[in-house]
CSV table of C-alpha atoms in Angstrom, one decimal:
chain,number,residue,atom,x,y,z
A,1053,UNK,CA,0.0,0.0,0.0
A,1054,UNK,CA,1.3,3.5,-0.9
A,1055,UNK,CA,2.0,6.1,1.7
A,1056,UNK,CA,-0.8,8.3,0.3
A,1057,UNK,CA,-3.4,5.5,0.8
A,1058,UNK,CA,-2.2,4.9,4.4
A,1059,UNK,CA,-2.6,8.7,5.1
A,1060,UNK,CA,-6.0,8.5,3.5
A,1061,UNK,CA,-7.2,5.7,5.8
A,1062,UNK,CA,-5.8,7.5,8.9
A,1063,UNK,CA,-7.7,10.6,7.7
A,1064,UNK,CA,-10.9,8.6,7.6
A,1065,UNK,CA,-10.3,7.6,11.2
A,1066,UNK,CA,-10.0,11.3,12.0
A,1067,UNK,CA,-13.2,12.0,10.0
A,1068,UNK,CA,-15.0,9.5,12.3
A,1069,UNK,CA,-13.9,11.6,15.4
A,1070,UNK,CA,-15.0,14.8,13.7
A,1071,UNK,CA,-18.4,13.4,12.8
A,1072,UNK,CA,-18.9,12.2,16.4
A,1073,UNK,CA,-18.0,15.7,17.7
A,1074,UNK,CA,-20.3,17.3,15.2
A,1075,UNK,CA,-23.2,15.2,16.4
A,1076,UNK,CA,-22.5,16.4,20.0
A,1077,UNK,CA,-22.5,20.0,18.9
A,1078,UNK,CA,-25.7,19.7,16.8
A,1079,UNK,CA,-27.5,17.9,19.6
A,1080,UNK,CA,-26.4,20.4,22.2
A,1081,UNK,CA,-27.6,23.3,20.1
A,1082,UNK,CA,-30.9,21.6,19.3
A,1083,UNK,CA,-31.7,21.0,23.0
A,1084,UNK,CA,-30.1,24.1,24.6
A,1085,UNK,CA,-31.4,26.8,22.2
A,1086,UNK,CA,-35.1,26.2,22.7
A,1087,UNK,CA,-34.6,25.8,26.4
A,1088,UNK,CA,-32.6,29.0,26.7
A,1089,UNK,CA,-35.1,30.9,24.6
A,1090,UNK,CA,-38.0,29.7,26.7
A,1091,UNK,CA,-36.3,30.4,30.0
A,1092,UNK,CA,-35.1,33.8,28.8
A,1093,UNK,CA,-38.7,34.8,27.9
A,1094,UNK,CA,-39.9,33.6,31.3
A,1095,UNK,CA,-37.2,35.6,33.1
A,1096,UNK,CA,-37.8,38.7,30.9
A,1097,UNK,CA,-41.5,38.6,31.6
A,1098,UNK,CA,-40.8,39.2,35.3
A,1099,UNK,CA,-39.0,42.4,34.6
A,1100,UNK,CA,-35.5,41.2,35.4
A,1101,UNK,CA,-32.4,42.8,33.9
A,1102,UNK,CA,-30.2,41.3,31.2
A,1103,UNK,CA,-27.6,40.0,33.6
A,1104,UNK,CA,-30.3,38.5,35.9
A,1105,UNK,CA,-31.9,36.8,32.8
A,1106,UNK,CA,-28.5,35.3,31.8
A,1107,UNK,CA,-27.9,34.1,35.4
A,1108,UNK,CA,-31.3,32.5,35.5
A,1109,UNK,CA,-30.8,30.6,32.2
A,1110,UNK,CA,-27.4,29.4,33.2
A,1111,UNK,CA,-28.4,28.3,36.7
A,1112,UNK,CA,-31.1,26.0,35.1
A,1113,UNK,CA,-28.8,24.6,32.5
A,1114,UNK,CA,-27.7,21.8,34.7
A,1115,UNK,CA,-31.2,20.4,34.7
A,1116,UNK,CA,-31.0,19.5,31.0
A,1117,UNK,CA,-27.5,18.2,30.8
A,1118,UNK,CA,-28.7,14.6,31.3
A,1119,UNK,CA,-31.3,15.1,28.5
A,1120,UNK,CA,-28.6,16.4,26.2
A,1121,UNK,CA,-26.4,13.4,26.9
A,1122,UNK,CA,-29.2,11.0,26.1
A,1123,UNK,CA,-30.1,12.9,22.8
A,1124,UNK,CA,-26.4,12.8,21.9
A,1125,UNK,CA,-26.2,9.1,22.7
A,1126,UNK,CA,-29.2,8.2,20.6
A,1127,UNK,CA,-28.2,10.2,17.6
A,1128,UNK,CA,-24.7,8.7,17.7
A,1129,UNK,CA,-26.3,5.3,17.4
A,1130,UNK,CA,-28.5,6.5,14.5
A,1131,UNK,CA,-25.4,7.8,12.7
A,1132,UNK,CA,-22.9,5.1,13.4
A,1133,UNK,CA,-24.9,1.8,13.4
A,1134,UNK,CA,-25.4,2.2,9.6
A,1135,UNK,CA,-21.8,3.4,9.2
A,1136,UNK,CA,-20.5,0.4,11.1
A,1137,UNK,CA,-22.6,-2.2,9.2
A,1138,UNK,CA,-22.5,-0.7,5.7
A,1139,UNK,CA,-19.3,1.3,5.8
A,1140,UNK,CA,-17.1,-1.4,7.4
A,1141,UNK,CA,-18.7,-4.5,6.0
A,1142,UNK,CA,-21.6,-6.5,7.4
A,1143,UNK,CA,-20.5,-8.6,10.4
A,1144,UNK,CA,-21.1,-12.3,9.9
A,1145,UNK,CA,-23.2,-13.6,12.8
A,1146,UNK,CA,-22.6,-17.3,13.6
A,1147,UNK,CA,-23.2,-19.7,16.4
A,1148,UNK,CA,-19.4,-20.1,16.8
A,1149,UNK,CA,-18.7,-16.4,17.1
A,1150,UNK,CA,-21.6,-15.9,19.6
A,1151,UNK,CA,-20.2,-18.7,21.8
A,1152,UNK,CA,-16.8,-17.1,21.7
A,1153,UNK,CA,-18.0,-13.7,22.7
A,1154,UNK,CA,-20.4,-14.9,25.5
A,1155,UNK,CA,-18.3,-17.7,26.8
A,1156,UNK,CA,-17.8,-17.7,30.6
A,1157,UNK,CA,-14.1,-17.2,30.1
A,1158,UNK,CA,-14.6,-14.2,27.9
A,1159,UNK,CA,-17.0,-12.6,30.3
A,1160,UNK,CA,-14.6,-13.2,33.2
A,1161,UNK,CA,-11.8,-11.5,31.3
A,1162,UNK,CA,-14.1,-8.6,30.4
A,1163,UNK,CA,-15.1,-8.0,34.1
A,1164,UNK,CA,-11.6,-8.3,35.4
A,1165,UNK,CA,-10.2,-5.8,32.8
A,1166,UNK,CA,-13.0,-3.4,33.5
A,1167,UNK,CA,-12.8,-3.6,37.3
A,1168,UNK,CA,-9.0,-3.5,37.3
A,1169,UNK,CA,-9.0,-0.4,35.1
A,1170,UNK,CA,-11.7,1.2,37.2
A,1171,UNK,CA,-9.8,0.8,40.5
A,1172,UNK,CA,-6.5,1.6,38.9
A,1173,UNK,CA,-7.6,4.8,37.4
A,1174,UNK,CA,-9.8,6.0,40.2
A,1175,UNK,CA,-7.1,5.3,42.8
A,1176,UNK,CA,-4.6,7.2,40.7
A,1177,UNK,CA,-7.0,10.1,40.4
A,1178,UNK,CA,-7.4,10.1,44.2
A,1179,UNK,CA,-3.6,10.3,44.6
A,1180,UNK,CA,-3.4,13.3,42.2
A,1181,UNK,CA,-6.4,14.9,44.0
A,1182,UNK,CA,-4.8,14.5,47.4
A,1183,UNK,CA,-1.4,15.8,46.3
A,1184,UNK,CA,-2.5,18.5,43.8
A,1185,UNK,CA,-6.2,19.1,44.2
A,1186,UNK,CA,-6.3,22.1,41.9
A,1187,UNK,CA,-5.2,19.9,39.0
A,1188,UNK,CA,-8.6,18.2,39.1
A,1189,UNK,CA,-10.8,21.1,39.8
A,1190,UNK,CA,-12.2,21.5,36.3
A,1191,UNK,CA,-12.6,17.7,36.0
A,1192,UNK,CA,-14.6,17.6,39.3
A,1193,UNK,CA,-16.8,20.5,38.1
A,1194,UNK,CA,-17.4,18.7,34.8
A,1195,UNK,CA,-18.5,15.5,36.6
A,1196,UNK,CA,-20.8,17.5,38.9
A,1197,UNK,CA,-22.3,19.4,36.0
A,1198,UNK,CA,-23.0,16.2,34.1
A,1199,UNK,CA,-25.1,14.9,37.1
A,1200,UNK,CA,-23.6,11.5,37.0
A,1201,UNK,CA,-24.8,9.3,39.8
A,1202,UNK,CA,-27.7,11.6,40.7
A,1203,UNK,CA,-29.5,12.3,37.4
A,1204,UNK,CA,-31.4,9.4,35.8
A,1205,UNK,CA,-31.0,10.7,32.2
A,1206,UNK,CA,-27.2,11.2,32.7
A,1207,UNK,CA,-26.9,7.8,34.3
A,1208,UNK,CA,-28.7,6.1,31.3
A,1209,UNK,CA,-26.4,8.0,28.9
A,1210,UNK,CA,-23.2,7.0,30.7
A,1211,UNK,CA,-24.0,3.4,31.5
A,1212,UNK,CA,-26.0,2.3,28.4
A,1213,UNK,CA,-25.7,4.7,25.5
A,1214,UNK,CA,-22.0,5.6,25.9
A,1215,UNK,CA,-20.7,2.0,25.9
A,1216,UNK,CA,-22.9,1.2,22.8
A,1217,UNK,CA,-22.1,4.3,20.8
A,1218,UNK,CA,-18.5,4.9,21.7
A,1219,UNK,CA,-17.5,1.3,21.0
A,1220,UNK,CA,-19.2,1.4,17.6
A,1221,UNK,CA,-17.4,4.7,16.8
A,1222,UNK,CA,-13.9,4.0,18.0
A,1223,UNK,CA,-13.5,0.2,18.3
A,1224,UNK,CA,-15.8,-0.4,15.4
A,1225,UNK,CA,-15.5,2.3,12.7
A,1226,UNK,CA,-12.3,4.2,13.6
A,1227,UNK,CA,-10.4,1.0,14.4
A,1228,UNK,CA,-11.4,-0.4,11.1
A,1229,UNK,CA,-10.0,2.5,9.1
A,1230,UNK,CA,-6.8,2.6,11.3
A,1231,UNK,CA,-6.2,-1.1,10.6
A,1232,UNK,CA,-6.7,-0.5,6.9
A,1233,UNK,CA,-4.0,2.2,7.1
A,1234,UNK,CA,-1.4,-0.2,8.6
A,1235,UNK,CA,-2.3,-3.3,6.7
A,1236,UNK,CA,0.5,-5.0,4.7
A,1237,UNK,CA,3.3,-3.8,6.9
A,1238,UNK,CA,4.4,-7.4,7.4
A,1239,UNK,CA,4.2,-7.6,11.2
A,1240,UNK,CA,0.7,-8.4,12.6
A,1241,UNK,CA,1.5,-7.3,16.1
A,1242,UNK,CA,3.0,-4.0,15.1
A,1243,UNK,CA,0.1,-3.4,12.8
A,1244,UNK,CA,-2.4,-4.1,15.6
A,1245,UNK,CA,-0.7,-1.8,18.1
A,1246,UNK,CA,-0.2,1.1,15.7
A,1247,UNK,CA,-3.9,0.9,14.8
A,1248,UNK,CA,-4.9,0.4,18.4
A,1249,UNK,CA,-2.9,3.5,19.5
A,1250,UNK,CA,-4.6,5.6,16.8
A,1251,UNK,CA,-8.1,4.7,17.8
A,1252,UNK,CA,-7.3,5.1,21.5
A,1253,UNK,CA,-5.8,8.5,20.8
A,1254,UNK,CA,-9.0,9.5,19.0
A,1255,UNK,CA,-11.1,8.2,21.8
A,1256,UNK,CA,-9.1,10.3,24.3
A,1257,UNK,CA,-9.5,13.5,22.2
A,1258,UNK,CA,-13.2,12.8,21.9
A,1259,UNK,CA,-13.7,13.5,25.6
A,1260,UNK,CA,-12.4,17.1,25.1
A,1261,UNK,CA,-11.0,17.2,28.7
A,1262,UNK,CA,-7.3,16.6,29.6
A,1263,UNK,CA,-7.9,14.4,32.6
A,1264,UNK,CA,-10.6,12.3,30.9
A,1265,UNK,CA,-8.6,12.3,27.7
A,1266,UNK,CA,-5.5,10.8,29.3
A,1267,UNK,CA,-7.3,7.9,31.1
A,1268,UNK,CA,-9.7,7.4,28.2
A,1269,UNK,CA,-6.6,6.7,26.0
A,1270,UNK,CA,-5.5,3.9,28.2
A,1271,UNK,CA,-9.0,2.5,28.5
A,1272,UNK,CA,-9.2,2.6,24.7
A,1273,UNK,CA,-6.1,0.5,24.4
A,1274,UNK,CA,-7.6,-2.2,26.6
A,1275,UNK,CA,-10.9,-2.1,24.8
A,1276,UNK,CA,-9.1,-2.3,21.5
A,1277,UNK,CA,-7.4,-5.4,22.7
A,1278,UNK,CA,-10.7,-7.0,23.6
A,1279,UNK,CA,-12.2,-6.0,20.2
A,1280,UNK,CA,-9.3,-7.6,18.3
A,1281,UNK,CA,-8.9,-10.6,20.6
A,1282,UNK,CA,-12.5,-11.7,20.3
A,1283,UNK,CA,-13.2,-10.3,16.8
A,1284,UNK,CA,-16.2,-8.3,18.1
A,1285,UNK,CA,-17.1,-4.9,19.6
A,1286,UNK,CA,-19.4,-6.7,22.1
A,1287,UNK,CA,-16.7,-7.5,24.7
A,1288,UNK,CA,-15.6,-3.9,24.6
A,1289,UNK,CA,-19.2,-2.7,25.1
A,1290,UNK,CA,-19.6,-5.0,28.1
A,1291,UNK,CA,-16.3,-3.9,29.6
A,1292,UNK,CA,-17.2,-0.2,29.0
A,1293,UNK,CA,-20.6,-0.8,30.6
A,1294,UNK,CA,-19.0,-2.4,33.7
A,1295,UNK,CA,-16.5,0.4,34.0
A,1296,UNK,CA,-19.0,3.2,33.7
A,1297,UNK,CA,-21.5,1.4,35.9
A,1298,UNK,CA,-19.0,1.0,38.7
A,1299,UNK,CA,-18.1,4.8,38.6
A,1300,UNK,CA,-21.7,6.1,38.0
A,1301,UNK,CA,-24.0,3.8,40.0
A,1302,UNK,CA,-22.0,2.0,42.6
A,1303,UNK,CA,-19.2,4.4,43.5
A,1304,UNK,CA,-20.3,4.5,47.1
A,1305,UNK,CA,-20.0,0.8,47.4
A,1306,UNK,CA,-17.0,0.2,45.2
A,1307,UNK,CA,-14.7,2.7,46.8
A,1308,UNK,CA,-16.0,3.1,50.4
A,1309,UNK,CA,-13.9,0.3,51.8
A,1310,UNK,CA,-10.6,1.8,50.6
A,1311,UNK,CA,-8.8,3.7,53.5
A,1312,UNK,CA,-8.1,7.3,52.7
A,1313,UNK,CA,-4.4,6.9,52.4
A,1314,UNK,CA,-1.9,7.5,49.6
A,1315,UNK,CA,-0.3,4.2,50.4
A,1316,UNK,CA,-3.6,2.3,50.0
A,1317,UNK,CA,-4.5,4.2,46.9
A,1318,UNK,CA,-1.1,3.4,45.4
A,1319,UNK,CA,-1.3,-0.3,46.4
A,1320,UNK,CA,-4.9,-0.9,45.2
A,1321,UNK,CA,-4.4,1.2,42.0
A,1322,UNK,CA,-1.2,-0.7,41.2
A,1323,UNK,CA,-2.8,-4.1,41.8
A,1324,UNK,CA,-5.7,-3.1,39.5
A,1325,UNK,CA,-3.5,-2.1,36.7
A,1326,UNK,CA,-1.1,-5.1,37.2
A,1327,UNK,CA,-4.2,-7.4,37.1
A,1328,UNK,CA,-5.3,-5.9,33.8
A,1329,UNK,CA,-1.8,-6.4,32.3
A,1330,UNK,CA,-1.6,-9.9,33.6
A,1331,UNK,CA,-4.9,-10.9,32.2
A,1332,UNK,CA,-4.1,-9.4,28.8
A,1333,UNK,CA,-0.7,-11.3,28.7
A,1334,UNK,CA,-2.2,-14.6,30.0
A,1335,UNK,CA,-5.3,-14.4,27.8
A,1336,UNK,CA,-3.2,-14.4,24.6
A,1337,UNK,CA,-2.2,-12.0,21.8
A,1338,UNK,CA,-4.9,-10.3,19.7
A,1339,UNK,CA,-6.1,-12.5,16.9
A,1340,UNK,CA,-4.2,-11.6,13.7
A,1341,UNK,CA,-5.7,-11.7,10.2
A,1342,UNK,CA,-9.2,-10.4,10.9
A,1343,UNK,CA,-8.8,-7.6,8.3
A,1344,UNK,CA,-12.1,-8.3,6.8
A,1345,UNK,CA,-14.0,-6.9,9.8
A,1346,UNK,CA,-12.8,-6.7,13.4
A,1347,UNK,CA,-16.4,-6.7,14.5
A,1348,UNK,CA,-17.6,-10.1,13.5
A,1349,UNK,CA,-19.9,-11.5,16.1
C-alpha cells in the first residue's frame, strides 16, 4: 500500500472523530437553544435585567445536561450503526462467534479488565487529587455538572448509551480504518498496536478534557485489545458498561472500603493495573488476520 493510501485511511479515522464531535455540537444546540429561549422569555416577563436573565438561564442549564447526553447518545447510534454495518462491511453472525463472545471465560476476562481499570484509574485520580487538588478542579466540576450518579438521564447515557455508541465509533469504525491504514506492513503485532494506539488516541481526544482524555486513552487501548482478541465490539461494550456502571451507579459501594491513604490508593491502584496487564498477557495476543472486519460477532 502506498503512503498516500495509508494517510487517507488515517484521515478517515479522524473524520470519524470529527463526525462524532459534530453530532455532539448539533444535539447540544438543538436542545439548549429552545430551552434558553423559553427560560429567557420567562425571566424577561418578570422584569429582570439582562444579567439576571442570563444568570437564571445558566443556573437551570444543569437540569437539562442529562437530556442532552441522552439525545447525543441516541443520535450517535442512529449515525454510526449504519456506518458500522455498511461502511465497514456487514458482520457475519454465527453460532461459533456468539459462543466465543459470550463464553464464561470471555465474560470473566471482560469483568476483570473493566474492574482493574476502574480501580487503577480512580485510585490514581485520588492520589493526584490528594497531592495536587487544583489539578482536578475542572474535572470535578465537569462531573458534577453532568449529574452522573444523581440524574437518571445522565446515568442512562453514561451506563448504556455511551458504551454502545463509543464502541461502535472507535473500536468499530475508527479502528477499522486505522487497521486498513497499517495493513500490509508485514508484522501483525506491530500493525495491531499502531492501529490500536490511533483509535485510543482519537477516543481520548473525543472526551475534550485533559484528565478524561488521558485515562480514556489507556481505557481505549484495553478495549481495542478486547475487540481484536474476540473479533467483536461486544466484549468492549460489556467492559465499557461495567467500567461506567462502577463509577456512576456503585461508586459509594465500590470505593467506600478503601482507606483514605496515599499508600492504600497506590497499592490498590497498582494491583488493579497489574491485574489488567496480567490478564491481557495470559489471555493471549490479539487475533491476527481479521482484516475483513474486526467486529464479526
